[in-house]
Tab-separated table of C-alpha atoms in Angstrom:
chain	number	residue	atom	x	y	z
A	11	ASP	CA	-3.705	10.902	-12.914
A	12	GLN	CA	-3.003	7.492	-11.429
A	13	GLN	CA	0.390	6.094	-12.410
A	14	VAL	CA	-0.455	2.478	-11.590
A	15	LYS	CA	-3.734	1.030	-12.831
A	16	GLN	CA	-5.453	-2.202	-11.965
A	17	ASN	CA	-8.402	-2.239	-14.329
A	18	SER	CA	-10.136	-5.328	-12.976
A	19	PRO	CA	-11.722	-4.644	-9.587
A	20	SER	CA	-12.503	-8.316	-9.033
A	21	LEU	CA	-11.670	-11.801	-10.253
A	22	SER	CA	-13.158	-15.197	-9.449
A	23	VAL	CA	-11.197	-18.410	-10.029
A	24	GLN	CA	-11.755	-22.043	-9.176
A	25	GLU	CA	-9.421	-23.735	-6.743
A	26	GLY	CA	-6.506	-25.390	-8.528
A	27	ARG	CA	-6.711	-23.143	-11.586
A	28	ILE	CA	-4.472	-20.216	-12.473
A	29	SER	CA	-5.205	-16.706	-11.226
A	30	ILE	CA	-3.849	-13.851	-13.356
A	31	LEU	CA	-3.868	-10.358	-11.895
A	32	ASN	CA	-2.936	-7.471	-14.165
A	33	CYS	CA	-1.396	-4.061	-13.679
A	34	ASP	CA	-0.585	-1.247	-16.130
A	35	TYR	CA	1.693	1.679	-15.463
A	36	THR	CA	2.607	5.004	-17.059
A	37	ASN	CA	5.955	5.918	-15.495
A	38	SER	CA	8.873	4.200	-17.215
A	39	MET	CA	11.372	5.434	-14.612
A	40	PHE	CA	11.045	2.829	-11.923
A	41	ASP	CA	13.334	0.484	-10.058
A	42	TYR	CA	10.911	-2.172	-8.898
A	43	PHE	CA	7.319	-3.247	-8.930
A	44	LEU	CA	5.900	-4.942	-5.868
A	45	TRP	CA	2.769	-6.973	-5.226
A	46	TYR	CA	0.979	-6.849	-1.914
A	47	LYS	CA	-1.872	-8.958	-0.590
A	48	LYS	CA	-4.476	-7.664	1.835
A	49	TYR	CA	-6.986	-9.556	3.949
A	50	PRO	CA	-9.927	-7.699	5.527
A	51	ALA	CA	-9.075	-5.799	8.718
A	52	GLU	CA	-5.363	-6.427	8.214
A	53	GLY	CA	-2.590	-4.355	6.710
A	54	PRO	CA	-1.187	-5.221	3.280
A	55	THR	CA	1.611	-7.791	3.296
A	56	PHE	CA	4.419	-7.992	0.783
A	57	LEU	CA	4.206	-10.856	-1.679
A	58	ILE	CA	6.777	-10.570	-4.455
A	59	SER	CA	8.721	-7.936	-6.382
A	60	ILE	CA	10.377	-7.597	-9.759
A	61	SER	CA	13.303	-5.437	-10.795
A	62	SER	CA	13.174	-3.252	-13.889
A	63	ILE	CA	16.026	-5.288	-15.405
A	64	LYS	CA	14.103	-8.550	-15.208
A	65	ASP	CA	11.083	-9.823	-17.095
A	66	LYS	CA	10.134	-12.601	-14.701
A	67	ASN	CA	10.441	-13.429	-11.025
A	68	GLU	CA	9.158	-16.593	-9.419
A	69	ASP	CA	8.550	-17.534	-5.791
A	70	GLY	CA	6.748	-20.800	-5.226
A	71	ARG	CA	3.209	-20.557	-6.583
A	72	PHE	CA	3.640	-16.874	-7.411
A	73	THR	CA	5.243	-15.555	-10.605
A	74	VAL	CA	5.366	-11.944	-11.755
A	75	PHE	CA	5.911	-11.084	-15.422
A	76	LEU	CA	7.029	-7.667	-16.626
A	77	ASN	CA	6.482	-6.428	-20.182
A	78	LYS	CA	8.261	-3.080	-20.378
A	79	SER	CA	7.324	-2.342	-23.986
A	80	ALA	CA	3.641	-2.669	-23.077
A	81	LYS	CA	4.103	-1.098	-19.613
A	82	HIS	CA	2.276	-4.061	-18.187
A	83	LEU	CA	2.896	-6.557	-15.452
A	84	SER	CA	0.975	-9.533	-14.224
A	85	LEU	CA	0.924	-11.794	-11.184
A	86	HIS	CA	0.235	-15.469	-11.761
A	87	ILE	CA	-0.852	-17.736	-8.935
A	88	VAL	CA	-0.685	-21.451	-9.728
A	89	PRO	CA	-2.418	-23.426	-8.378
A	90	SER	CA	-4.882	-21.063	-6.735
A	91	GLN	CA	-6.057	-21.918	-3.223
A	92	PRO	CA	-9.042	-20.631	-1.219
A	93	GLY	CA	-6.581	-18.956	1.193
A	94	ASP	CA	-5.400	-16.789	-1.690
A	95	SER	CA	-8.738	-14.953	-1.602
A	96	ALA	CA	-7.742	-11.374	-0.805
A	97	VAL	CA	-7.240	-7.982	-2.408
A	98	TYR	CA	-4.026	-7.735	-4.421
A	99	PHE	CA	-2.272	-4.419	-4.991
A	100	CYS	CA	0.550	-3.686	-7.380
A	101	ALA	CA	2.889	-0.865	-6.433
A	102	GLU	CA	5.604	1.060	-8.207
A	103	ASN	CA	8.899	2.014	-6.600
A	104	SER	CA	10.275	4.730	-8.857
A	105	ASN	CA	13.757	6.121	-8.583
A	106	SER	CA	12.372	9.639	-8.136
A	107	GLY	CA	11.020	8.876	-4.699
A	108	TYR	CA	10.977	6.280	-1.997
A	109	ALA	CA	7.279	5.978	-1.262
A	110	LEU	CA	5.331	3.371	-3.218
A	111	ASN	CA	2.551	4.299	-5.654
A	112	PHE	CA	-0.245	1.748	-5.376
A	113	GLY	CA	-2.993	0.689	-7.731
A	114	LYS	CA	-6.612	0.446	-6.561
A	115	GLY	CA	-6.390	-3.305	-6.087
A	116	THR	CA	-8.071	-6.406	-7.482
A	117	SER	CA	-10.228	-8.555	-5.239
A	118	LEU	CA	-9.523	-12.236	-5.889
A	119	LEU	CA	-11.986	-14.912	-4.869
A	120	VAL	CA	-10.871	-18.530	-5.122
A	121	THR	CA	-13.806	-20.891	-4.894
A	122	PRO	CA	-13.542	-24.529	-3.784
B	3	GLY	CA	8.704	-4.331	18.265
B	4	ALA	CA	8.119	-7.314	16.039
B	5	GLY	CA	5.741	-5.477	13.738
B	6	VAL	CA	4.204	-2.091	13.074
B	7	SER	CA	1.697	-1.177	15.780
B	8	GLN	CA	-1.106	1.295	15.266
B	9	SER	CA	-3.595	2.711	17.712
B	10	PRO	CA	-6.461	3.071	18.043
B	11	SER	CA	-7.662	0.284	15.799
B	12	ASN	CA	-11.047	1.979	15.539
B	13	LYS	CA	-12.047	5.568	16.128
B	14	VAL	CA	-15.497	7.096	15.780
B	15	THR	CA	-15.667	10.850	16.061
B	16	GLU	CA	-18.029	13.698	15.350
B	17	LYS	CA	-17.529	16.074	12.491
B	18	GLY	CA	-15.380	19.011	13.522
B	19	LYS	CA	-13.427	17.203	16.233
B	20	ASP	CA	-9.673	16.613	16.118
B	21	VAL	CA	-8.213	13.102	16.088
B	22	GLU	CA	-4.766	11.679	16.648
B	23	LEU	CA	-3.594	8.357	15.243
B	24	ARG	CA	-0.437	6.730	16.495
B	25	CYS	CA	2.130	4.504	14.797
B	26	ASP	CA	4.967	2.581	16.384
B	27	PRO	CA	7.238	1.312	13.592
B	28	ILE	CA	9.551	-1.668	13.524
B	29	SER	CA	12.602	-0.994	15.651
B	30	GLY	CA	15.533	0.080	13.499
B	31	HIS	CA	13.457	1.088	10.489
B	32	THR	CA	14.503	4.549	9.421
B	33	ALA	CA	11.621	5.251	7.058
B	34	LEU	CA	7.984	5.690	8.105
B	35	TYR	CA	4.972	6.227	5.868
B	36	TRP	CA	1.304	7.083	6.266
B	37	TYR	CA	-1.243	5.960	3.701
B	38	ARG	CA	-5.005	5.879	3.763
B	39	GLN	CA	-7.566	3.692	2.084
B	40	SER	CA	-11.007	5.112	1.563
B	41	LEU	CA	-13.927	2.841	0.748
B	42	GLY	CA	-13.463	1.290	-2.691
B	43	GLN	CA	-10.205	3.100	-3.268
B	44	GLY	CA	-6.548	2.140	-3.400
B	45	LEU	CA	-3.794	3.087	-1.016
B	46	GLU	CA	-3.312	6.846	-1.069
B	47	PHE	CA	0.099	8.126	0.005
B	48	LEU	CA	-0.011	10.849	2.651
B	49	ILE	CA	3.427	11.510	4.134
B	50	TYR	CA	6.891	9.950	4.398
B	51	PHE	CA	9.642	10.387	6.992
B	52	GLN	CA	13.230	9.299	6.352
B	53	GLY	CA	15.704	9.642	9.193
B	54	ASN	CA	16.370	13.264	10.079
B	55	SER	CA	15.441	14.591	6.633
B	56	ALA	CA	12.498	16.912	6.115
B	57	PRO	CA	9.359	14.805	5.595
B	58	ASP	CA	7.746	14.443	2.176
B	59	LYS	CA	4.293	15.920	2.801
B	60	SER	CA	3.236	15.930	-0.831
B	61	GLY	CA	0.318	13.550	-0.278
B	62	LEU	CA	-1.442	15.375	2.552
B	63	PRO	CA	-4.905	16.302	1.216
B	64	SER	CA	-5.313	19.560	3.148
B	65	ASP	CA	-3.740	21.675	5.868
B	66	ARG	CA	-6.023	19.983	8.391
B	67	PHE	CA	-3.668	17.014	8.182
B	68	SER	CA	-0.289	16.977	9.875
B	69	ALA	CA	2.137	14.390	11.156
B	70	GLU	CA	5.191	14.290	13.296
B	71	ARG	CA	7.769	11.691	14.132
B	72	THR	CA	9.436	12.072	17.497
B	73	GLY	CA	12.928	10.777	18.148
B	74	GLY	CA	12.985	9.007	14.819
B	75	SER	CA	10.541	6.411	16.051
B	76	VAL	CA	6.863	6.850	16.982
B	77	SER	CA	4.706	8.929	14.668
B	78	THR	CA	1.399	10.697	15.209
B	79	LEU	CA	-0.973	11.671	12.415
B	80	THR	CA	-3.308	14.495	13.428
B	81	ILE	CA	-6.481	15.453	11.606
B	82	GLN	CA	-8.031	18.712	12.719
B	83	ARG	CA	-11.694	19.645	12.309
B	84	THR	CA	-12.535	16.241	10.849
B	85	GLN	CA	-14.924	15.978	7.912
B	86	GLN	CA	-16.992	13.009	6.769
B	87	GLU	CA	-14.733	12.543	3.743
B	88	ASP	CA	-11.851	11.861	6.160
B	89	SER	CA	-13.472	8.513	7.003
B	90	ALA	CA	-11.003	5.851	5.911
B	91	VAL	CA	-8.518	3.290	7.151
B	92	TYR	CA	-5.239	5.009	7.952
B	93	LEU	CA	-2.267	2.726	7.430
B	94	CYS	CA	1.229	3.219	8.739
B	95	ALA	CA	4.252	1.422	7.315
B	96	SER	CA	7.962	1.371	7.923
B	97	SER	CA	11.002	0.203	6.002
B	98	SER	CA	14.765	0.054	6.262
B	99	ARG	CA	16.678	1.630	3.434
B	100	GLY	CA	18.939	-0.726	1.575
B	101	THR	CA	19.518	-2.304	-1.794
B	102	GLY	CA	16.700	-3.929	-3.684
B	103	ALA	CA	13.017	-3.200	-3.639
B	104	ASN	CA	11.743	-0.883	-0.931
B	105	VAL	CA	9.565	-3.325	0.979
B	106	LEU	CA	7.176	-1.562	3.310
B	107	THR	CA	5.822	-3.408	6.341
B	108	PHE	CA	2.335	-2.217	7.213
B	109	GLY	CA	0.422	-2.093	10.431
B	110	ALA	CA	-3.176	-3.277	10.676
B	111	GLY	CA	-4.485	0.258	10.314
B	112	SER	CA	-6.698	2.660	12.231
B	113	ARG	CA	-10.263	2.801	10.972
B	114	LEU	CA	-11.627	6.331	11.315
B	115	THR	CA	-15.334	7.032	11.060
B	116	VAL	CA	-16.480	10.644	11.084
B	117	LEU	CA	-20.190	11.034	11.805
């Protein structure tokens, strides 16, 4: 059973508006969650992470929110730009192992 | 090198043939990972090497899959007697162990097509 779930396979947002990408998880024993961004024919690239002791982390236009009671995290992109169009993966870094467990990804399309 | 290099970038093979995929990680990174992404799927963990420790092979889907890492650097993923369901993009990543989140740096991947 998948430990990290991204239930929305795709999302379309207008340029300048907010994009909200969601992720749910089942394993409470984790150290960090990470978000990666992937363009076609390229490898995933690291975007932002959040520690289990935080509920928010911000880096420029990107903010990740963690709700531990709901086992839910979200990535907010404000304002969205056409170059943000990509597949976004959330990943869990649990303290029981060092490999990352990834969700299936959400494809974001930002339209002009 | 500056990034993670993978070769070949594309490989088309016939069912039943063996294939080898190569990964050259970032110099100095002690950890190396193989993942694969099948069509419409997420990133599936395959195997993880950390220094001189025994590799974590828990993600390998069958005994047709194996990987080795020579000299703590370059890694080769071998798939024997390929099947059509092995068609996927195989991604290699490396990281350096330290404090904070374990940030993996990925290569561009090797796209395998089994006919």
